[in-house]
Backbone as CSV, one residue per row, in Angstrom:
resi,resn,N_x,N_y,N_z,CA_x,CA_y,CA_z,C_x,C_y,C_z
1,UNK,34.214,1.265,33.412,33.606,2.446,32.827,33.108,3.338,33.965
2,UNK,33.623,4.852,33.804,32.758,5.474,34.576,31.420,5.631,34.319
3,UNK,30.665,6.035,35.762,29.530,6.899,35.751,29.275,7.776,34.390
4,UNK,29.546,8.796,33.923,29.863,9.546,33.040,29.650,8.533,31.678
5,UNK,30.209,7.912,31.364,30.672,6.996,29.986,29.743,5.906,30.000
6,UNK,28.970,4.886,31.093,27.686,4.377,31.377,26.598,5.161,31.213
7,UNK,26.428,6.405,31.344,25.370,7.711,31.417,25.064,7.748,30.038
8,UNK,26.237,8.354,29.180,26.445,8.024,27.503,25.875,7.067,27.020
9,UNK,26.403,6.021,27.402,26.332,4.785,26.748,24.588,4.187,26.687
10,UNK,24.172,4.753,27.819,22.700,4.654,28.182,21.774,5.388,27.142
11,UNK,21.886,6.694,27.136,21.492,7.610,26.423,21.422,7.250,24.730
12,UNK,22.532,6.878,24.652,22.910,6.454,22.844,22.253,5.111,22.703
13,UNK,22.047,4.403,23.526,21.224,3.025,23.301,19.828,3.714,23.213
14,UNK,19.735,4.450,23.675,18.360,4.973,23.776,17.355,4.978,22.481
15,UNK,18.824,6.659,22.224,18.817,6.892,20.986,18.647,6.363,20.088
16,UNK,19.560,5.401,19.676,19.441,4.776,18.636,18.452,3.473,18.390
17,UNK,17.344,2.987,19.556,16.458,2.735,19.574,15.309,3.135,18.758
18,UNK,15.645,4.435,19.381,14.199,5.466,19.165,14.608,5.458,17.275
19,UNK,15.427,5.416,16.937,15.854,5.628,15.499,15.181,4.521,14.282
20,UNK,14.952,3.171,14.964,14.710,2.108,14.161,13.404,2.018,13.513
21,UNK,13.499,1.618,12.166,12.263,1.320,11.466,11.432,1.839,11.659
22,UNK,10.218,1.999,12.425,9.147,2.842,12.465,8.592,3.220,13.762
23,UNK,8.393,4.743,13.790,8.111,4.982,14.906,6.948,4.842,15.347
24,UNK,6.972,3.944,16.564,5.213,3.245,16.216,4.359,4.066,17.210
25,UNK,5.163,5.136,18.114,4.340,6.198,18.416,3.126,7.247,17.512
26,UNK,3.739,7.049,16.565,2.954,8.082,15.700,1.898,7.579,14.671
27,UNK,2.044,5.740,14.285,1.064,4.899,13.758,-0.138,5.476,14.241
28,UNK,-1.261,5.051,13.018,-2.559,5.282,13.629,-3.221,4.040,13.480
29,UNK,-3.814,3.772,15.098,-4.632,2.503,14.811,-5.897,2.826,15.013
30,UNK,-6.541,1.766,14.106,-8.028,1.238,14.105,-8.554,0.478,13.643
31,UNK,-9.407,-0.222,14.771,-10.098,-1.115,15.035,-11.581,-1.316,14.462
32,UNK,-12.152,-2.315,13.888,-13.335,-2.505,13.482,-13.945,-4.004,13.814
33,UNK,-14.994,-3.923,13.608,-15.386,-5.602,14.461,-14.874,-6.660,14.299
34,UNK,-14.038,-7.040,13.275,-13.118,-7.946,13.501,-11.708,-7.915,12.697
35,UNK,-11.454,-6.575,12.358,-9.518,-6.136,12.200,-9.130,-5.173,13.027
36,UNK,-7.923,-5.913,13.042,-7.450,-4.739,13.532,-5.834,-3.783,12.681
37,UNK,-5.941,-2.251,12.610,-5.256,-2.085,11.463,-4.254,-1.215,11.993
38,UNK,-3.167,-1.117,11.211,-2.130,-0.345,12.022,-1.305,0.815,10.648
39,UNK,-1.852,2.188,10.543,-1.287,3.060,9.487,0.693,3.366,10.161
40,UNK,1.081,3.873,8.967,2.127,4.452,9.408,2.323,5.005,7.903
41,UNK,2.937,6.354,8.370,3.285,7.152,7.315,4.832,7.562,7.300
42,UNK,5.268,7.911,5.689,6.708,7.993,5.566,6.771,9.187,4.493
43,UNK,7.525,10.136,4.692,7.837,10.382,6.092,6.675,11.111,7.203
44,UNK,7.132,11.346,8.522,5.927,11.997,9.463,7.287,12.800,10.258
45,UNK,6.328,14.375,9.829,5.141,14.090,9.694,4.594,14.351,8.122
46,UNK,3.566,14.314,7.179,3.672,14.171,5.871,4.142,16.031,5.108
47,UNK,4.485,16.409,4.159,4.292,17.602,3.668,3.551,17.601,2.571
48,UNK,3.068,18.745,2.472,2.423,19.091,1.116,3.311,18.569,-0.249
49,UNK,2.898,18.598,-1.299,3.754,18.697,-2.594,4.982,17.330,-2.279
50,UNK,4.672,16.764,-1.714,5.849,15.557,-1.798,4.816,14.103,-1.564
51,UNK,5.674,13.125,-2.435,4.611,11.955,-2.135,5.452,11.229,-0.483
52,UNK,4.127,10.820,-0.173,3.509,10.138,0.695,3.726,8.437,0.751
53,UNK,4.151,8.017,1.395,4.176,6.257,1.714,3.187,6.036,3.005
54,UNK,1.929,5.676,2.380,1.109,4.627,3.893,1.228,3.280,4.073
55,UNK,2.004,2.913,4.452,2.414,1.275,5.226,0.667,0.720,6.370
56,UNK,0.024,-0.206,5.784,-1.542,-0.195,6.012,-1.169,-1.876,6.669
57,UNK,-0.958,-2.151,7.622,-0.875,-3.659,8.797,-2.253,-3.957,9.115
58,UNK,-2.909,-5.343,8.235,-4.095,-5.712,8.547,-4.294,-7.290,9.545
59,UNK,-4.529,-6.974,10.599,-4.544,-8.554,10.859,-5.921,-8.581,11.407
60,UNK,-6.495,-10.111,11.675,-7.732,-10.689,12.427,-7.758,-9.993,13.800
61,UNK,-8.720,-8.787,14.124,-8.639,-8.441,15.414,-8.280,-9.369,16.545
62,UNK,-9.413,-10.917,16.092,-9.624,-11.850,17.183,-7.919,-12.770,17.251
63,UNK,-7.555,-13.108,16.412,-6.450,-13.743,16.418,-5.589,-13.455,16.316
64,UNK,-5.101,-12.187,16.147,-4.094,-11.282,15.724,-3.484,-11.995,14.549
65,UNK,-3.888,-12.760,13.409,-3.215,-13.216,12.205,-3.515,-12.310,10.875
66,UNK,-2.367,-11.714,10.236,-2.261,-11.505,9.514,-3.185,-11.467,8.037
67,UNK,-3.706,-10.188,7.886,-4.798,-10.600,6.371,-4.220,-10.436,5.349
68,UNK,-4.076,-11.590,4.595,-2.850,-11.249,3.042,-3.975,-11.234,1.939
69,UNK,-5.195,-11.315,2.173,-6.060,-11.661,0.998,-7.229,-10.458,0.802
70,UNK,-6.635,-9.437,1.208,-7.470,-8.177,0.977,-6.917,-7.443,0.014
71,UNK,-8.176,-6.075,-0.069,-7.924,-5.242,-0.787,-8.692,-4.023,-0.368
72,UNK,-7.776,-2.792,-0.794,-8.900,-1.555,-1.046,-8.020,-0.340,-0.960
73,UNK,-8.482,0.872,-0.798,-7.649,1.464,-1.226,-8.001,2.904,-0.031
74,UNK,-6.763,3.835,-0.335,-6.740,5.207,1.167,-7.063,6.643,-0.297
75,UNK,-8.198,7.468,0.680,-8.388,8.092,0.307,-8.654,9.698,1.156
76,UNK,-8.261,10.766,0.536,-8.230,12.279,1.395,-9.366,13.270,0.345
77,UNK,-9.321,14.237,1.266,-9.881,15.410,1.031,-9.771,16.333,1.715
78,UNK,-9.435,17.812,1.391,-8.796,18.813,2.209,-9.955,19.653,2.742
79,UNK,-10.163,20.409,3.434,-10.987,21.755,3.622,-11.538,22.662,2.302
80,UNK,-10.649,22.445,1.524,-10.639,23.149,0.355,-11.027,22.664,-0.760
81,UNK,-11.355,21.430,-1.271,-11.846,20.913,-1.692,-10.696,19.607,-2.630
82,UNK,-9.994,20.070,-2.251,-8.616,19.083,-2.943,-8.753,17.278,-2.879
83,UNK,-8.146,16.793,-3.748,-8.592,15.676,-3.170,-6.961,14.419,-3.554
84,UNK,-6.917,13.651,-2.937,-5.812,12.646,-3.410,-6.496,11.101,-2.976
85,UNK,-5.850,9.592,-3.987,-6.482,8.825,-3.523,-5.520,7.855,-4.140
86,UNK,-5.566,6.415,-3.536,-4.715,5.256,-4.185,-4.917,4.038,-3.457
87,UNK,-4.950,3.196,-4.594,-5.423,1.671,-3.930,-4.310,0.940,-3.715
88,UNK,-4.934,0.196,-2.215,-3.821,-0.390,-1.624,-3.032,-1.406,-2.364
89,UNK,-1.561,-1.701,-2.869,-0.840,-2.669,-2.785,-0.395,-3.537,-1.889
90,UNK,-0.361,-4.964,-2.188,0.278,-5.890,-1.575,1.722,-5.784,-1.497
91,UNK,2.093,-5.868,0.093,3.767,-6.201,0.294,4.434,-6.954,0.327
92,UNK,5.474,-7.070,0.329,5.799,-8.252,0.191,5.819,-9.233,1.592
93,UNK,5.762,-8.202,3.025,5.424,-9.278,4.328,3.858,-8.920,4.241
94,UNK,3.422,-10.216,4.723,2.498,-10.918,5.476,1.731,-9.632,6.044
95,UNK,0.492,-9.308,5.344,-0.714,-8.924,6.030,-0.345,-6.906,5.534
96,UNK,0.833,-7.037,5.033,0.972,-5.486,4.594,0.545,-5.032,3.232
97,UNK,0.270,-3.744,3.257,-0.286,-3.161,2.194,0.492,-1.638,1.958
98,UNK,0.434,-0.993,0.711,1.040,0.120,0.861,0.657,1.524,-0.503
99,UNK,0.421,2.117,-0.191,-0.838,3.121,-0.991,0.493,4.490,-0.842
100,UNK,0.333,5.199,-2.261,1.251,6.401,-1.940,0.158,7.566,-2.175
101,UNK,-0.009,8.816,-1.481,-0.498,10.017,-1.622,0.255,11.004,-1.447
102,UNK,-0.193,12.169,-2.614,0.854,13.576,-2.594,-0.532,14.285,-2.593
103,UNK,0.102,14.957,-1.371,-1.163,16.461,-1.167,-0.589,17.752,-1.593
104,UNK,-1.438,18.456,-2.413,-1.057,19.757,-2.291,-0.973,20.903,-1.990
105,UNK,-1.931,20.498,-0.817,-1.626,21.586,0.500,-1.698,21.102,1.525
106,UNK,-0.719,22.045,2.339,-0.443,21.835,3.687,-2.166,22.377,4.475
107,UNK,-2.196,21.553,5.615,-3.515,21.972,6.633,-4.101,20.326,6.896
108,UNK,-5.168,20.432,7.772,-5.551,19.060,7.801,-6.590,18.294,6.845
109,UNK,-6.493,17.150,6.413,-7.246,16.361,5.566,-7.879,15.330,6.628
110,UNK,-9.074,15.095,5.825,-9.959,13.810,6.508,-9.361,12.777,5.329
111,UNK,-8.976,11.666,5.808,-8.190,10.952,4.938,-9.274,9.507,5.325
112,UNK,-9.756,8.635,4.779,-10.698,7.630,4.947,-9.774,6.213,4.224
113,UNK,-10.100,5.127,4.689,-9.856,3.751,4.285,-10.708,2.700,4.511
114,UNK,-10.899,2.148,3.208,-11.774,0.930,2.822,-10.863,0.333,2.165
115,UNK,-11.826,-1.028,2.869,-10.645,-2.814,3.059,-11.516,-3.459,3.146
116,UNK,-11.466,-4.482,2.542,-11.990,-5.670,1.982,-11.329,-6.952,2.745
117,UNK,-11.182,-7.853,3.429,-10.592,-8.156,3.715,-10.388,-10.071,3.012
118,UNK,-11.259,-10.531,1.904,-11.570,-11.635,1.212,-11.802,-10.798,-0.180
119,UNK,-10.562,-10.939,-0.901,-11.101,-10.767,-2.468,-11.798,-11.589,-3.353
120,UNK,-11.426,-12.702,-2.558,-12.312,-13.922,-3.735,-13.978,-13.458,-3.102
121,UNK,-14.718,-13.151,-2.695,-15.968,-13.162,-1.807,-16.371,-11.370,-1.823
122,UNK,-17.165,-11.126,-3.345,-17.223,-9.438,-2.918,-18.561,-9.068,-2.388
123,UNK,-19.382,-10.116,-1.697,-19.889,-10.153,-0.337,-19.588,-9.814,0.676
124,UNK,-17.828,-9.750,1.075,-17.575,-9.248,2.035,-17.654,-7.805,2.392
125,UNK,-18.150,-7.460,3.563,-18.261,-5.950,3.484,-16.631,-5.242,3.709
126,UNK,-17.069,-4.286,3.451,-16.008,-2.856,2.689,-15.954,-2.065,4.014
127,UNK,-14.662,-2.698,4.745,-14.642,-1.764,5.912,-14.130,-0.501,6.285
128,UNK,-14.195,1.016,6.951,-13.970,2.089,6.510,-13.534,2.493,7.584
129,UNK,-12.208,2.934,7.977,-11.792,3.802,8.798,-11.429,5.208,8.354
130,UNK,-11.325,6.244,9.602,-11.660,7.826,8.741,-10.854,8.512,10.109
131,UNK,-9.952,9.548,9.616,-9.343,9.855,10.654,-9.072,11.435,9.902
132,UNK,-8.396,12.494,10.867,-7.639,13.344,10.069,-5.946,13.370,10.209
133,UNK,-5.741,13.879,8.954,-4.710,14.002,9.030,-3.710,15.019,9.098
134,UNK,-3.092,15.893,10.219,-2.273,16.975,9.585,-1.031,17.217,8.998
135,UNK,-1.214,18.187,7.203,0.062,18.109,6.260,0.871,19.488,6.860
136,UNK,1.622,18.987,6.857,3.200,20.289,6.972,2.836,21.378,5.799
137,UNK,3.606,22.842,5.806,4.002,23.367,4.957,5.176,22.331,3.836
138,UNK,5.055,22.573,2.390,6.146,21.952,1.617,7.419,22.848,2.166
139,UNK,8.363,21.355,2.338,9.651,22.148,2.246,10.489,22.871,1.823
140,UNK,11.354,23.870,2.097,11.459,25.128,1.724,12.402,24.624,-0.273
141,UNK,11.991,25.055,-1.464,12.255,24.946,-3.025,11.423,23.415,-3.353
142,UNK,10.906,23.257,-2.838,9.928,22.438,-3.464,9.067,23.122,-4.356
């Protein structure tokens, strides 16, 4: 193989790297005293007027193991007073959860999450991460 056709070949491995399952550049993590959580949204970046997939990865900060026995749910609010919200589902792998939201406007939302991480025990505290989020314009005939 030439130079040239190795160069390619490099590039397209690249590529099609960068293509797989989730781009974990754009996940949002956070940490609390003892999880640690990993968002990812589908698609990203999100638009207005279309639903939303949050893929919510909970494991034991300290052990990095997987929490399958939680619960709780992701919730937004816009500048404007808008609001969207949905409680987390169980996935079918190990320690995942998955909540859908449709916003209806584009701009940024403070989007918040509370997790439980022992459902049998509602002693356990209700842990809350809070981030913003920015929505796209809806795509163009939506």
């Amino acid at each position: 193989m030439n130079l040239r056709g190795t160069a390619f070949a490099i590039v397209a491995a690249i590529l099609v790297g960068a293509c797989t399952e989730s781009n974990k550049g754009t996940d949002v993590r956070h940490w609390t005293d003892d999880l640690a959580v990993r968002i990812s949204v589908d698609p990203m970046p999100p638009r207005a007027q279309e639903q939303i997939v949050y893929k919510v990865i909970v494991t034991d900060k300290k052990s990095n193991q997987p929490i399958d026995t939680g619960e709780g749910r992701i919730f937004a609010t816009s500048h404007d007073g808008a609001s969207a919200s949905d409680g987390l589902a169980k996935g079918k792998e190990v320690g995942t959860y998955y909540a859908r939201l449709s916003f209806i406007t584009s701009g940024d939302w403070a989007i918040a999450l509370q997790f439980r991480r022992d459902t049998s025990n509602r002693r356990t505290a209700l842990q809350r991460m809070d981030w913003i989020q920015s929505v796209a314009a809806p795509t163009p005939g939506n």
